CSV table of C-alpha atoms and ligand atoms in Angstrom, one decimal:
chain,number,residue,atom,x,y,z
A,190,UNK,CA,27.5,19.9,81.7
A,191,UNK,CA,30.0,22.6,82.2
A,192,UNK,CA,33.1,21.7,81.2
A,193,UNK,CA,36.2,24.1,82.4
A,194,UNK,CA,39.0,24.4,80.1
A,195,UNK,CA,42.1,26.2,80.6
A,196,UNK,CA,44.5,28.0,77.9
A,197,UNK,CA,48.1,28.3,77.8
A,198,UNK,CA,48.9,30.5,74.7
A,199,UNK,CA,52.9,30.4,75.4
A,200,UNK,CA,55.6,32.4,73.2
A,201,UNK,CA,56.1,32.2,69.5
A,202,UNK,CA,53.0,31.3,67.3
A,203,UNK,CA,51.4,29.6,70.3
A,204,UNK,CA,49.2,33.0,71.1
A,205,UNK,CA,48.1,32.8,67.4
A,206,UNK,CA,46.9,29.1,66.7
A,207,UNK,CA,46.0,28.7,70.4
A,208,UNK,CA,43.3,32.0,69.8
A,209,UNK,CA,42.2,30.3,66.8
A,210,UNK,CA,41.2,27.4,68.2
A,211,UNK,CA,39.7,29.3,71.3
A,212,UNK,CA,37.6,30.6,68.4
A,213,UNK,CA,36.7,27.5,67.4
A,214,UNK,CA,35.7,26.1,70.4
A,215,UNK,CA,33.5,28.4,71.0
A,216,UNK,CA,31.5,28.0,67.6
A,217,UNK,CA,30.6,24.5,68.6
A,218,UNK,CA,27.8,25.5,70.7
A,219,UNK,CA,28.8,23.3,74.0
A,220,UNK,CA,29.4,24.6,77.4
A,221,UNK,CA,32.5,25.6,77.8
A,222,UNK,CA,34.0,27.9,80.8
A,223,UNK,CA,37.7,29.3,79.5
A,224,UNK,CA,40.3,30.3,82.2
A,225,UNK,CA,43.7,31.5,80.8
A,226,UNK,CA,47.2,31.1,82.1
A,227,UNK,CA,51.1,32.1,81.5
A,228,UNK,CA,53.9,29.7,80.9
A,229,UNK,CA,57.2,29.9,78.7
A,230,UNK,CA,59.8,33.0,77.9
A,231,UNK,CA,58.0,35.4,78.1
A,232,UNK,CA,56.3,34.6,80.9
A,233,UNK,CA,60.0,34.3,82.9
A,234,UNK,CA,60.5,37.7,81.5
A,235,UNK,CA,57.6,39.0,82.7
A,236,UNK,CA,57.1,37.2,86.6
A,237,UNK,CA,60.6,35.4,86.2
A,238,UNK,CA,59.6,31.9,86.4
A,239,UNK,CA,58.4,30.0,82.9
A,240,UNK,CA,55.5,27.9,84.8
A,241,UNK,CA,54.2,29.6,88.0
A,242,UNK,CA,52.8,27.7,90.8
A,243,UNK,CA,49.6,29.4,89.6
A,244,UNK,CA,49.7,27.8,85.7
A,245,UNK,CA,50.4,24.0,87.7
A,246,UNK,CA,47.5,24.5,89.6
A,247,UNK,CA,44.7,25.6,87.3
A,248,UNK,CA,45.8,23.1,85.0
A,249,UNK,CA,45.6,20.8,87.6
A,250,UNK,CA,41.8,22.3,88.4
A,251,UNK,CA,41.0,22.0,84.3
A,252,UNK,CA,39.1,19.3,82.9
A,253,UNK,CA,41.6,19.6,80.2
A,254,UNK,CA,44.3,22.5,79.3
A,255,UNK,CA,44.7,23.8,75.4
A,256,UNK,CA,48.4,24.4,75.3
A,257,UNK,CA,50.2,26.0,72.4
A,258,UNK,CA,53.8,26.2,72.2
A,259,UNK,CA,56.8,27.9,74.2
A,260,UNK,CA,60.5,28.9,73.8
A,261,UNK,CA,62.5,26.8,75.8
A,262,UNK,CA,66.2,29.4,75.6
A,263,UNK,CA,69.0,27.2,76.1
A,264,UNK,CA,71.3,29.4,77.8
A,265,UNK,CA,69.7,30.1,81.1
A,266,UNK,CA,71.1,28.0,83.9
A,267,UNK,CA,68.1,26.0,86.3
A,268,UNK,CA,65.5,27.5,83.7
A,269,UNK,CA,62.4,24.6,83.9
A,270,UNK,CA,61.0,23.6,81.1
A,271,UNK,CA,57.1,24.7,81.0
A,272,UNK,CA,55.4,21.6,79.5
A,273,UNK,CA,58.3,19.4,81.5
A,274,UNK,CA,57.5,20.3,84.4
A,275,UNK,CA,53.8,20.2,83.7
A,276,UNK,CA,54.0,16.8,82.8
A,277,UNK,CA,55.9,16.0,85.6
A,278,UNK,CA,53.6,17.6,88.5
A,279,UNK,CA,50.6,16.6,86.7
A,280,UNK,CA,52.2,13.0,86.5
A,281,UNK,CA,51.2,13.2,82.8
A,282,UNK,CA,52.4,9.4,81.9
A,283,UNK,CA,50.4,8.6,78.6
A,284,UNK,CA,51.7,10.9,75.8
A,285,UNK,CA,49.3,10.5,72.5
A,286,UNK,CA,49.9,10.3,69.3
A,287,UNK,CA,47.6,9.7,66.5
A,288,UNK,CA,49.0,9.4,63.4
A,289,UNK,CA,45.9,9.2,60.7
A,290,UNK,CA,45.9,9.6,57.1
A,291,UNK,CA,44.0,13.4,56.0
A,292,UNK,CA,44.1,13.5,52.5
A,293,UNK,CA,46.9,15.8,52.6
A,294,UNK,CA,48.8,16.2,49.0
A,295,UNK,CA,52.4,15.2,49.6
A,296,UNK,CA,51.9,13.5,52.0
A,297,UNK,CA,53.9,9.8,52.2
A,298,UNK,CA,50.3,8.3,53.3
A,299,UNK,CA,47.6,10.5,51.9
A,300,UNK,CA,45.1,7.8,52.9
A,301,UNK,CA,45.0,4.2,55.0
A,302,UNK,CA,46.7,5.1,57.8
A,303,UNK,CA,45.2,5.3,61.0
A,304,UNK,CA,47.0,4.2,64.6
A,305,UNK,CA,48.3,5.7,67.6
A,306,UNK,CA,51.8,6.1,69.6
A,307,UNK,CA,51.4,5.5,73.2
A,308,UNK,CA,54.7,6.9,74.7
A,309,UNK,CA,55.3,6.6,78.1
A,310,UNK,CA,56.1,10.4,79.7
A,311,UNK,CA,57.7,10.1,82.8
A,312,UNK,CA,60.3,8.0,83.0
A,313,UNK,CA,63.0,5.9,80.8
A,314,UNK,CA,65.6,8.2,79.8
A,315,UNK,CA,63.7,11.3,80.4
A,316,UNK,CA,64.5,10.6,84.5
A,317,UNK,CA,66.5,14.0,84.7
A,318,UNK,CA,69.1,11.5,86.4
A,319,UNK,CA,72.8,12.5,85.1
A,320,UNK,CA,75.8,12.1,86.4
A,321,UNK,CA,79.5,12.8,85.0
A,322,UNK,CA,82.7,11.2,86.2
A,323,UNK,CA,85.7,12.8,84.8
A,324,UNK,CA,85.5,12.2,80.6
A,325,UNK,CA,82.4,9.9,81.7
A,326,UNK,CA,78.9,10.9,81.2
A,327,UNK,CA,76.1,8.7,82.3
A,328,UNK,CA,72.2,9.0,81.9
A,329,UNK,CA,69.9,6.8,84.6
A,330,UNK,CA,67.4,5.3,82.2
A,331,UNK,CA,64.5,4.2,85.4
A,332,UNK,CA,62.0,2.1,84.1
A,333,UNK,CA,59.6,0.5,86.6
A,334,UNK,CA,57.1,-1.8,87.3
A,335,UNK,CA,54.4,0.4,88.0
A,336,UNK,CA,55.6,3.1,85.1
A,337,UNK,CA,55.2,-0.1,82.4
A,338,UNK,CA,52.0,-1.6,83.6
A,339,UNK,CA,50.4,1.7,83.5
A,340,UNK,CA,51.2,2.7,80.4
A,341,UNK,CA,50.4,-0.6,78.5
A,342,UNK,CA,47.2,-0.6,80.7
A,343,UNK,CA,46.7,2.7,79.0
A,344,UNK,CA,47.4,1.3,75.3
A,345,UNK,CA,45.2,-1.8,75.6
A,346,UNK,CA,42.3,0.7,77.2
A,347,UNK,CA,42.9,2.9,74.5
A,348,UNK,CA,42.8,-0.2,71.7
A,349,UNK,CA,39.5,-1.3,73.3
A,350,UNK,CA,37.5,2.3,73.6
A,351,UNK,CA,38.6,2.6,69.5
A,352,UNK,CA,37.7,-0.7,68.6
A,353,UNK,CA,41.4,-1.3,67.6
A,354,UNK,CA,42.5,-5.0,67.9
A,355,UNK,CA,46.3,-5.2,67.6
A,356,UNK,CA,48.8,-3.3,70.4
A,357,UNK,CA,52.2,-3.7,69.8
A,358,UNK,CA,54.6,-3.2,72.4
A,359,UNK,CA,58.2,-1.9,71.3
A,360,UNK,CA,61.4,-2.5,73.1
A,361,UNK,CA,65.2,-3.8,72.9
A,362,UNK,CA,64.6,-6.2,75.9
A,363,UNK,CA,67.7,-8.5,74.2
A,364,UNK,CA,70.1,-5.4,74.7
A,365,UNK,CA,68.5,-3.3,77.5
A,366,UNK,CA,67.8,-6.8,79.6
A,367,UNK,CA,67.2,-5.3,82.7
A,368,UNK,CA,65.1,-2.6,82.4
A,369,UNK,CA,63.8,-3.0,78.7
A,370,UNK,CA,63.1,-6.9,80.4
A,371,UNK,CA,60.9,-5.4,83.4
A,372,UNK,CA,58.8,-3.4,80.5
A,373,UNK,CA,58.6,-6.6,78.4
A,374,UNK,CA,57.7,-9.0,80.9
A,375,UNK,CA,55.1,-5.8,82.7
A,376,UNK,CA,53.6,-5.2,78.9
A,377,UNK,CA,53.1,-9.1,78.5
A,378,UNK,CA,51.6,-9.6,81.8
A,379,UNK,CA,48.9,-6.4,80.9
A,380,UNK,CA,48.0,-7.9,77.6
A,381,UNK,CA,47.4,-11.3,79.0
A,382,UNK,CA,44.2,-9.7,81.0
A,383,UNK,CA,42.6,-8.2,77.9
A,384,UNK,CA,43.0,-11.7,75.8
A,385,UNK,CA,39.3,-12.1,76.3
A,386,UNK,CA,38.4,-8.8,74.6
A,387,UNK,CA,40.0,-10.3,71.3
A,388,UNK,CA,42.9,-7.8,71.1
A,389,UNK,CA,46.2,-9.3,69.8
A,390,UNK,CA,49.4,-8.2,71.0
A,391,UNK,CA,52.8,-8.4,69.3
A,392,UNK,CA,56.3,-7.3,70.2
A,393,UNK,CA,58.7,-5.7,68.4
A,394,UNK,CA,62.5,-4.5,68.4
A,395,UNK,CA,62.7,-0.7,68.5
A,396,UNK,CA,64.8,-1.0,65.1
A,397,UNK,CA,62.6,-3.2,63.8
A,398,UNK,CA,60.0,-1.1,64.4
A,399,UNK,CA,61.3,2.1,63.3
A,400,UNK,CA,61.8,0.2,59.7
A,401,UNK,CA,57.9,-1.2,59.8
A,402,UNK,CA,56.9,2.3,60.1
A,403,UNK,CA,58.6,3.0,56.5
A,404,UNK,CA,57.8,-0.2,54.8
A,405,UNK,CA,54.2,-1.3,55.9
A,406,UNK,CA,53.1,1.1,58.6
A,407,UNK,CA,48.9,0.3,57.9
A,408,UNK,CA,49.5,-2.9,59.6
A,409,UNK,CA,49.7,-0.9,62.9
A,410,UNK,CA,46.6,0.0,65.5
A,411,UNK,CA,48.0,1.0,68.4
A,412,UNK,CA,52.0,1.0,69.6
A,413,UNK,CA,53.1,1.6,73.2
A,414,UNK,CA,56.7,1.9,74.3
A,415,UNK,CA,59.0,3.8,76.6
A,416,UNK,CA,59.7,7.4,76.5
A,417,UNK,CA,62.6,8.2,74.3
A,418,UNK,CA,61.9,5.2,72.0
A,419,UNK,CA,59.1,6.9,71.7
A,420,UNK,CA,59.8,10.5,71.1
A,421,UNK,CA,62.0,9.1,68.4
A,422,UNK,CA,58.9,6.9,66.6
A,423,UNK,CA,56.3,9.2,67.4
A,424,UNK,CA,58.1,12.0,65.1
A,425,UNK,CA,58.7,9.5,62.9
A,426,UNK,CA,55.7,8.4,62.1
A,427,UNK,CA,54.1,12.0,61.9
A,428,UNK,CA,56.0,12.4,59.0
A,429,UNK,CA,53.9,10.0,57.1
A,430,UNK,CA,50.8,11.9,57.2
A,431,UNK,CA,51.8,15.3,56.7
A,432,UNK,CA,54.5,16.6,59.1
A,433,UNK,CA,54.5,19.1,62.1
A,434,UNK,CA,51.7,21.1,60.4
A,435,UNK,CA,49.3,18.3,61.5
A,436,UNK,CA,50.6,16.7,64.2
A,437,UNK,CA,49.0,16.4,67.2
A,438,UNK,CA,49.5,15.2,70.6
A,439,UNK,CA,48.1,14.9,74.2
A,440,UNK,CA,49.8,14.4,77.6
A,441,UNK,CA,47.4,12.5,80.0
A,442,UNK,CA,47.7,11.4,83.3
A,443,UNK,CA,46.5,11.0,87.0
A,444,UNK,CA,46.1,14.5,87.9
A,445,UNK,CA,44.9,16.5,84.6
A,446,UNK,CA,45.2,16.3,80.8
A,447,UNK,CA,47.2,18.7,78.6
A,448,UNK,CA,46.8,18.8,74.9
A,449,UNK,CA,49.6,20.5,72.4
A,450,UNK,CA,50.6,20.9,68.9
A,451,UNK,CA,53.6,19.0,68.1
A,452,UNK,CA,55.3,21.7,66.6
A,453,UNK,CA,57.0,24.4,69.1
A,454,UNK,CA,56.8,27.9,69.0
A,455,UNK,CA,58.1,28.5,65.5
A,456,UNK,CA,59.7,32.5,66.2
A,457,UNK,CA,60.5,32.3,62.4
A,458,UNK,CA,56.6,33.2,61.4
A,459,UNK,CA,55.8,34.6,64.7
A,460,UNK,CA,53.5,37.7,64.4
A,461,UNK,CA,53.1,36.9,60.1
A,462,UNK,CA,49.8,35.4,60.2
A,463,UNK,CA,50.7,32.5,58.7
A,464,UNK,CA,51.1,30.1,61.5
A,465,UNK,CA,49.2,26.7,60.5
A,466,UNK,CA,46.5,26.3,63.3
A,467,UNK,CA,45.6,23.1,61.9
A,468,UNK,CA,47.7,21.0,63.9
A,469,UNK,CA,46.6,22.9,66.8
A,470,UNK,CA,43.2,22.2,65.6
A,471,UNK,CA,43.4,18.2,65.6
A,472,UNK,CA,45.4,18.5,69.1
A,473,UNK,CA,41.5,20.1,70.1
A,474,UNK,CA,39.7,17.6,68.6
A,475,UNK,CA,41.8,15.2,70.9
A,476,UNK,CA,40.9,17.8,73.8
A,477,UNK,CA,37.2,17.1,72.4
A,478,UNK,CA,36.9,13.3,72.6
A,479,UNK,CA,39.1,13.8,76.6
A,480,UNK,CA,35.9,15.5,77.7
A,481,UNK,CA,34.0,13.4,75.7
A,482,UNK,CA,32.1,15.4,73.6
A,483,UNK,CA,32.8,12.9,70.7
A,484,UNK,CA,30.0,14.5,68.4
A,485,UNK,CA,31.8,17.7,68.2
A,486,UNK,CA,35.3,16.0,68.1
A,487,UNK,CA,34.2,14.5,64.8
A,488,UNK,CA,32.5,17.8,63.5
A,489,UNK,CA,35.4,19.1,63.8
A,490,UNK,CA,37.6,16.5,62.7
A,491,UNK,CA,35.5,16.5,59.3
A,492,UNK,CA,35.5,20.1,58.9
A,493,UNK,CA,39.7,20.0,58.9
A,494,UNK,CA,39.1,17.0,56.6
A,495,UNK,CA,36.8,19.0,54.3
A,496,UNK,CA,39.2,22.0,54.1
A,497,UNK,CA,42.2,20.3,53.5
A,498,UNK,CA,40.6,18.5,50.3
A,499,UNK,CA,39.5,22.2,49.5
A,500,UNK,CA,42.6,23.1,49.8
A,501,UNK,CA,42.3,26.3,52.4
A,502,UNK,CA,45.7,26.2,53.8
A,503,UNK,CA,48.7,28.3,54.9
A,504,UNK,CA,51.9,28.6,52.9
A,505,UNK,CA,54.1,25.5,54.8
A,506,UNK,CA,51.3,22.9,53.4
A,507,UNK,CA,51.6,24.7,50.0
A,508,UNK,CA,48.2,27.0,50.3
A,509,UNK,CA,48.0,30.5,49.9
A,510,UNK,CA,45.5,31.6,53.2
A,511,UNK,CA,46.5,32.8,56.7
A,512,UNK,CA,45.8,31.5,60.1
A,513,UNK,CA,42.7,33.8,59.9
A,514,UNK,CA,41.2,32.7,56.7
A,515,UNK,CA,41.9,28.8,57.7
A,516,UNK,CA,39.7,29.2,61.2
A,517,UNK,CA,37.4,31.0,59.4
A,518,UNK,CA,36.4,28.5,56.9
A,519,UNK,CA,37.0,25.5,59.5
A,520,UNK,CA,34.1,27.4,61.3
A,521,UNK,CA,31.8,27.7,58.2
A,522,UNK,CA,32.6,23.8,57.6
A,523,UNK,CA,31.5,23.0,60.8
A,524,UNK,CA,27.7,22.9,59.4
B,773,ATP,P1,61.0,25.7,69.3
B,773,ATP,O1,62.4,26.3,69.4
B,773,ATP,O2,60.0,26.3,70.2
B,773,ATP,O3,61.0,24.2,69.3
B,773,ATP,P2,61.2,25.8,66.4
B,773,ATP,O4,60.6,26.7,65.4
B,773,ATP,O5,62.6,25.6,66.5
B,773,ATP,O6,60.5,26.1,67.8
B,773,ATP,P3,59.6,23.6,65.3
B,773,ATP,O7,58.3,23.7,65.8
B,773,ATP,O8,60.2,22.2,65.1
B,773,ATP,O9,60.7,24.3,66.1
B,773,ATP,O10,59.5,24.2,63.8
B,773,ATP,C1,60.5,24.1,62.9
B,773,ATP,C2,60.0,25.1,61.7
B,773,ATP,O11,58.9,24.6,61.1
B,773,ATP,C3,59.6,26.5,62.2
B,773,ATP,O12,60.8,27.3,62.3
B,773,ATP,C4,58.6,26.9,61.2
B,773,ATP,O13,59.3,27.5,60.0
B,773,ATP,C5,58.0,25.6,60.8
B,773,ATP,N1,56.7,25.4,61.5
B,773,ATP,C6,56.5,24.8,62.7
B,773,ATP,N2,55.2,24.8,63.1
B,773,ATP,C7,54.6,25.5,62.1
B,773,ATP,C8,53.2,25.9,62.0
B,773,ATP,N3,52.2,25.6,62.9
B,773,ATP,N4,52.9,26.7,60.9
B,773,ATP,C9,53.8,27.0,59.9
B,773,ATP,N5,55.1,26.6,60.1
B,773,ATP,C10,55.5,25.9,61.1
């Protein structure tokens, strides 16, 4: 089965881990059909808009979009964000992130850990609703019922397909009792149905949780909360297994499925060489098991594995080998 993939290199390094991992993809001998298209700054330089109508629609045609990283400039007025916007006309609501131990020296957790943030993307206080009244500034934070039960759905579908057994769903329902309360009482309501399939639930405080994920985060499988609660843990808990050099993430949703390095577009080391693809590579491994070809998700996955214990890696992980030399020797791993 043909599966049709499309590419969205961006600014920055994005062109340069995204081509790697094009690379990659195409070593694993599966059927892939590639279509590329423009988003970011220098895109709006180029057409003057960061995210053509064209880029929304053939991500929207994909059966999954590689995306790498853009420049968001602060200082133009009404200028959209790419992968916003993206997210939003895609109705991207599930952002992923798995957070597993790779063996990486330095790392917090070199080993144990293995569990996933289920942020939800489209509402919460990412609504784009703010007001200001004089010396008063107020942010709508719009949580519904329909935004909650999807997302938790997603969580407990996600816990079942990876044999996890625990979700726990993070809020401040005793502060935020309206609209923290509607996600509560939605979560509870979704993990009621999937008592029979033996997977616990548990709830915790946001605070709470953000000091679980220091003191014992391998008691976690799976955690699902609302969107800027969990932008804030989902960093958080990246940092335990290695950084932005390794983290990986994927926006999915109702029309289409977009998978991105964590990391943006890094204009510091742009054009070196010595961008880390690896992060970009685990974000394609994700891409791998969306399309489901799990077999060459965990070739992959094993041949990062096996060159990170080798030690092939670029300068911000401590190695001495460029973007290049890391693909190359990711492909060779790949048996
Ligand atoms: P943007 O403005 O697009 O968010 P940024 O560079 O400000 O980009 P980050 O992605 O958070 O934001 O990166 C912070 C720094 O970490 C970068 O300046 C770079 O030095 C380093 N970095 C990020 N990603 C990588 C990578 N893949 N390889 C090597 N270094 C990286």
């Amino acid at each position: 089965m043909t599966h049709n993939l499309l590419i969205i290199k961006g600014d920055g390094i994005g062109p340069e881990v995204v081509s790697a991992a094009r690379v990659v993809l195409e070593n694993l001998n599966l059927d892939l059909h590639f279509e590329e298209a423009k988003a970011g700054y220098a895109c709006y330089q180029e057409v003057g808009d960061p995210i053509p109508q064209a880029t929304i629609d053939a991500a929207r045609q994909a059966d999954a979009t590689l995306f790498g990283a853009v420049t968001t400039p602060p200082d133009i007025p009404k200028y959209r964000s790419a992968v916003v916007t993206l997210r939003k006309e895609l109705d991207l609501y599930a952002n992923l992130r798995p957070v597993r131990s790779l063996g990486l020296k330095g790392a917090h957790y070199r080993d144990n850990l293995d569990f996933y943030v289920v942020r939800e993307n489209t509402e919460g206080l990412y609504s784009g609703q703010e007001e200001v009244d004089g010396d008063t500034a107020i942010a709508k934070r719009i949580i519904t019922k329909k935004g909650s039960e999807r997302i938790v759905r997603y969580a407990f579908e996600l816990a079942k397909r990876t044999g996890k057994r625990k979700v726990t769903v993070v809020h401040k329902a005793n502060v935020l009792r309206l609209t923290d309360g509607l996600f509560r009482r939605t979560a509870l309501g979704v993990a009621a149905e999937y008592q029979a399939d033996g997977i616990e639930v548990q709830e915790l405080l946001v605070d709470t949780m953000a000091m679980r994920l220091i003191k014992d985060p391998e008691n976690f499988e799976v955690i699902v909360t609302t969107n800027l609660f969990g932008d804030i843990l989902s960093d958080e808990a990246s940092e335990l297994v290695g950084g932005l050099g390794v983290a990986a993430s994927g926006n999915i949703g109702v029309s289409g499925a977009i998978f991105e390095p964590v990391h943006g577009s890094a204009p510091d080391i742009a054009g070196k060489g010595i961008a880390n693809p690896l992060a970009t590579f685990l974000t394609t491994v994700m891409l791998l098991q969306h399309i489901q070809e799990s077999a060459a998700a965990e070739r992959l996955q094993n041949a990062i594995t096996k060159v990170i214990a080798e030690g092939t890696l670029t300068p911000d992980l401590g190695g001495s080998s460029n973007t290049i030399q890391v693909r190359d020797r990711v492909i060779e791993l790949l048996g």
